[in-house]
Coordinates of C-alpha atoms in Angstrom, one line a residue:
X580 CA 0.0 0.0 0.0
X581 CA 1.3 3.3 -1.0
X582 CA 1.1 6.3 1.0
X583 CA 0.9 9.7 -0.6
X584 CA 2.7 12.3 1.2
X585 CA 1.9 15.9 0.5
X586 CA 4.6 18.2 1.4
X587 CA 3.9 22.0 1.2
X588 CA 4.1 25.3 3.1
X589 CA 2.9 25.6 6.8
X590 CA -0.4 27.4 7.2
X591 CA -0.4 31.1 8.3
X592 CA -2.0 31.0 11.8
X593 CA -2.1 34.8 12.2
X594 CA -4.2 35.2 9.1
X595 CA -6.5 32.5 10.2
X596 CA -7.0 34.1 13.7
X597 CA -7.6 37.6 12.2
X598 CA -10.1 36.3 9.7
X599 CA -12.0 34.4 12.4
X600 CA -12.1 37.5 14.6
X601 CA -13.6 39.6 11.8
X602 CA -16.2 37.0 11.0
X603 CA -17.2 36.9 14.7
X604 CA -17.5 40.6 14.9
X605 CA -19.7 40.7 11.8
X606 CA -22.0 38.1 13.3
X607 CA -22.2 39.9 16.6
X608 CA -23.0 43.1 14.9
X609 CA -25.7 41.5 12.8
X610 CA -27.3 40.1 16.0
X611 CA -27.1 43.1 18.3
X612 CA -28.2 45.9 15.9
X613 CA -31.6 44.3 15.0
X614 CA -32.3 43.7 18.7
X615 CA -31.7 47.3 19.6
X616 CA -33.8 48.6 16.8
X617 CA -36.7 46.3 17.8
X618 CA -36.4 47.4 21.4
X619 CA -36.7 51.1 20.5
X620 CA -39.7 50.4 18.2
X621 CA -41.5 48.4 20.9
X622 CA -40.8 51.1 23.6
X623 CA -42.1 53.9 21.4
X624 CA -45.2 51.9 20.5
X625 CA -45.9 51.1 24.1
X626 CA -45.7 54.7 25.3
X627 CA -48.1 56.0 22.6
X628 CA -50.8 53.4 23.5
X629 CA -50.7 53.6 27.3
X630 CA -50.9 57.5 27.6
X631 CA -54.3 58.0 25.8
X632 CA -55.8 54.9 27.4
X633 CA -55.2 56.3 30.9
X634 CA -56.4 59.8 30.0
X635 CA -59.6 58.3 28.5
X636 CA -60.1 56.2 31.7
X637 CA -59.8 59.3 33.9
X638 CA -62.3 61.2 31.8
X639 CA -64.8 58.4 31.9
X640 CA -64.4 57.9 35.7
X641 CA -65.1 61.6 36.7
X642 CA -68.9 62.0 35.6
X643 CA -70.2 59.4 38.1
X644 CA -68.6 61.2 41.0
X645 CA -70.3 64.5 39.9
X646 CA -73.7 62.7 39.7
X647 CA -73.2 61.2 43.1
X648 CA -72.5 64.7 44.6
X649 CA -75.7 66.0 42.9
X650 CA -77.7 63.1 44.3
X651 CA -76.2 63.7 47.8
X652 CA -77.1 67.5 47.6
X653 CA -80.6 66.6 46.4
X654 CA -81.0 64.2 49.3
X655 CA -79.8 66.9 51.7
X656 CA -82.3 69.4 50.4
X657 CA -85.1 66.8 50.7
X658 CA -84.1 66.2 54.3
X659 CA -84.1 69.9 55.1
X660 CA -87.6 70.4 53.8
X661 CA -90.0 71.1 56.7
X662 CA -92.6 68.5 57.4
X663 CA -96.2 69.9 57.8
X664 CA -98.0 67.6 60.1
X665 CA -101.8 67.8 59.7
X666 CA -103.8 68.3 62.8
X667 CA -105.3 65.0 63.8
X668 CA -109.0 64.7 63.0
X669 CA -109.8 63.6 66.6
X670 CA -108.3 66.8 68.0
X671 CA -110.2 69.0 65.6
X672 CA -113.4 67.3 66.4
X673 CA -112.8 67.6 70.2
X674 CA -112.0 71.3 69.8
X675 CA -115.2 71.9 67.8
X676 CA -117.2 70.0 70.4
X677 CA -115.8 72.2 73.2
X678 CA -116.6 75.4 71.3
X679 CA -120.2 74.2 70.7
X680 CA -120.6 73.2 74.4
X681 CA -119.3 76.6 75.5
X682 CA -121.7 78.4 73.2
X683 CA -124.7 76.3 74.5
X684 CA -123.8 77.1 78.1
X685 CA -123.5 80.8 77.2
X686 CA -127.0 80.8 75.6
X687 CA -128.5 79.0 78.5
X688 CA -127.1 81.5 81.0
X689 CA -128.4 84.4 78.9
X690 CA -131.9 82.7 78.8
X691 CA -131.9 82.2 82.6
X692 CA -130.9 85.8 83.2
X693 CA -133.6 87.1 80.8
X694 CA -136.3 85.0 82.5
X695 CA -135.2 86.1 86.0
X696 CA -135.2 89.7 84.9
X697 CA -138.7 89.5 83.4
X698 CA -140.0 88.0 86.6
X699 CA -138.5 90.7 88.8
X700 CA -139.8 93.4 86.5
X701 CA -143.3 92.0 86.6
X702 CA -143.2 92.0 90.4
X703 CA -141.9 95.5 90.6
X704 CA -144.3 96.8 87.9
X705 CA -147.1 95.4 90.1
X706 CA -146.0 97.6 92.9
X707 CA -143.1 98.8 95.0
X708 CA -144.8 98.6 98.3
X709 CA -144.8 101.9 100.1
X710 CA -145.2 101.6 103.8
X711 CA -145.5 104.3 106.4
X712 CA -148.8 104.2 108.1
X713 CA -148.0 106.6 110.9
X714 CA -146.6 109.2 108.5
X715 CA -149.8 109.1 106.4
X716 CA -152.0 109.6 109.4
X717 CA -149.9 112.5 110.6
X718 CA -150.0 114.0 107.1
X719 CA -153.8 113.7 106.9
X720 CA -154.2 115.4 110.3
X721 CA -151.9 118.3 109.4
X722 CA -153.5 119.0 106.1
X723 CA -157.0 119.4 107.3
X724 CA -158.4 117.7 104.2
X725 CA -161.2 115.1 104.4
X726 CA -159.7 111.6 104.8
X727 CA -161.2 110.0 101.7
X728 CA -160.1 112.8 99.3
X729 CA -156.6 112.8 100.8
X730 CA -156.4 109.0 100.6
X731 CA -157.2 109.0 96.9
X732 CA -154.7 111.7 96.2
X733 CA -152.0 109.9 98.1
X734 CA -152.7 106.5 96.4
X735 CA -152.4 108.1 93.0
X736 CA -149.2 109.9 94.0
X737 CA -147.7 106.7 95.4
X738 CA -148.3 104.9 92.2
X739 CA -146.6 107.7 90.3
X740 CA -143.4 107.8 92.4
X741 CA -143.3 104.0 92.6
X742 CA -142.8 103.9 88.8
X743 CA -140.2 106.7 88.9
X744 CA -138.1 105.0 91.6
X745 CA -138.4 101.6 90.0
X746 CA -137.2 102.9 86.6
X747 CA -133.9 104.0 88.3
X748 CA -133.3 100.7 90.2
X749 CA -130.4 98.5 88.9
X750 CA -130.4 95.5 91.1
X751 CA -127.4 93.2 91.4
X752 CA -127.5 89.9 89.6
X753 CA -126.3 87.4 92.2
X754 CA -129.2 84.9 92.1
X755 CA -130.2 85.5 95.8
X756 CA -133.9 85.6 96.7
X757 CA -135.9 86.6 99.8
X758 CA -134.0 89.9 100.3
X759 CA -135.9 92.9 101.5
X760 CA -134.9 96.5 102.5
X761 CA -137.0 99.5 103.5
X762 CA -135.7 103.0 102.8
X763 CA -137.2 106.0 104.7
X764 CA -137.6 108.9 102.3
X765 CA -138.5 112.5 103.0
X766 CA -140.0 114.5 100.1
X767 CA -140.4 118.3 99.9
X768 CA -143.3 120.1 98.2
X769 CA -141.2 120.6 95.1
X770 CA -140.4 116.9 94.8
X771 CA -136.9 117.0 96.1
X772 CA -135.8 114.1 98.3
X773 CA -134.1 115.8 101.2
X774 CA -133.2 112.6 103.1
X775 CA -133.2 108.8 102.6
X776 CA -132.0 106.3 105.1
X777 CA -132.1 102.6 105.6
X778 CA -134.9 101.8 108.0
X779 CA -134.5 98.0 107.8
X780 CA -131.6 96.4 106.1
X781 CA -131.7 93.2 104.0
X782 CA -128.4 92.0 105.4
X783 CA -126.8 92.2 102.0
X784 CA -124.7 95.3 101.4
X785 CA -124.9 95.2 97.6
X786 CA -128.7 94.9 97.7
X787 CA -129.1 97.7 100.2
X788 CA -126.7 100.0 98.2
X789 CA -128.7 99.4 95.0
X790 CA -131.9 100.5 96.7
X791 CA -130.3 103.7 98.1
X792 CA -128.9 104.6 94.7
X793 CA -132.3 104.1 93.0
X794 CA -133.9 106.6 95.5
X795 CA -131.1 109.1 95.0
X796 CA -131.3 109.0 91.2
X797 CA -135.1 109.3 91.2
X798 CA -134.9 112.8 92.8
X799 CA -136.6 115.1 92.1
X800 CA -139.8 113.2 92.2
X801 CA -143.1 114.5 90.9
X802 CA -144.3 117.3 93.3
X803 CA -146.4 115.8 96.1
X804 CA -149.7 117.4 97.3
X805 CA -147.9 118.1 100.6
X806 CA -144.6 117.4 102.3
X807 CA -144.3 113.8 103.3
X808 CA -142.1 111.1 104.7
X809 CA -142.6 107.6 103.3
X810 CA -141.1 104.2 103.4
X811 CA -140.1 102.5 100.2
X812 CA -139.8 98.7 100.3
X813 CA -137.4 96.9 97.9
X814 CA -137.6 93.1 97.7
X815 CA -136.5 90.1 95.7

């Protein structure tokens, strides 16, 4: 078996190393440069998308907050509105019933007073009794006039002054009955009352005072046929 031997120059190791280094640099450059360009493009694209999205989200999130504030303010206004409570029907009915009851009581009181006054006026219109027997006898003796003529004149005069004194009497309204007072009255010839005193008291100061005032206000009386002193009886 034959062996072929090739004998030539030694390979140049420096040239091989340099060539290998250049090739590696080129490969590295080809790999790094595209990666960097892609990173810049991705970053720019990411920034442009995120910014508008967040702005839009903030804009859309604000209106509900405003609406809630409006709702809250409206609810506050509704709470502040005063409540008008209607008066219960039972209270109104009770109040009306009380008013009607008071009016009925007032009318009853007026009716009772009116009836009582009519009764008293009827009694007094009948006569305010005039008593003074001894005075009449003395007057008849002093005048020298026949007794029957003097008696008729006196009776007519007594009826006249009775009406006059009665018209001036304002008696107190206190519901008491059975009261009686006699006032002694002295009358001049011109009708003036020169004196009037309580001859017998009723025991009620107001009643006695009303009788005294009636006699005083009636002066002057119609002129009597002669000077006289009489007793005027007031009673209930």
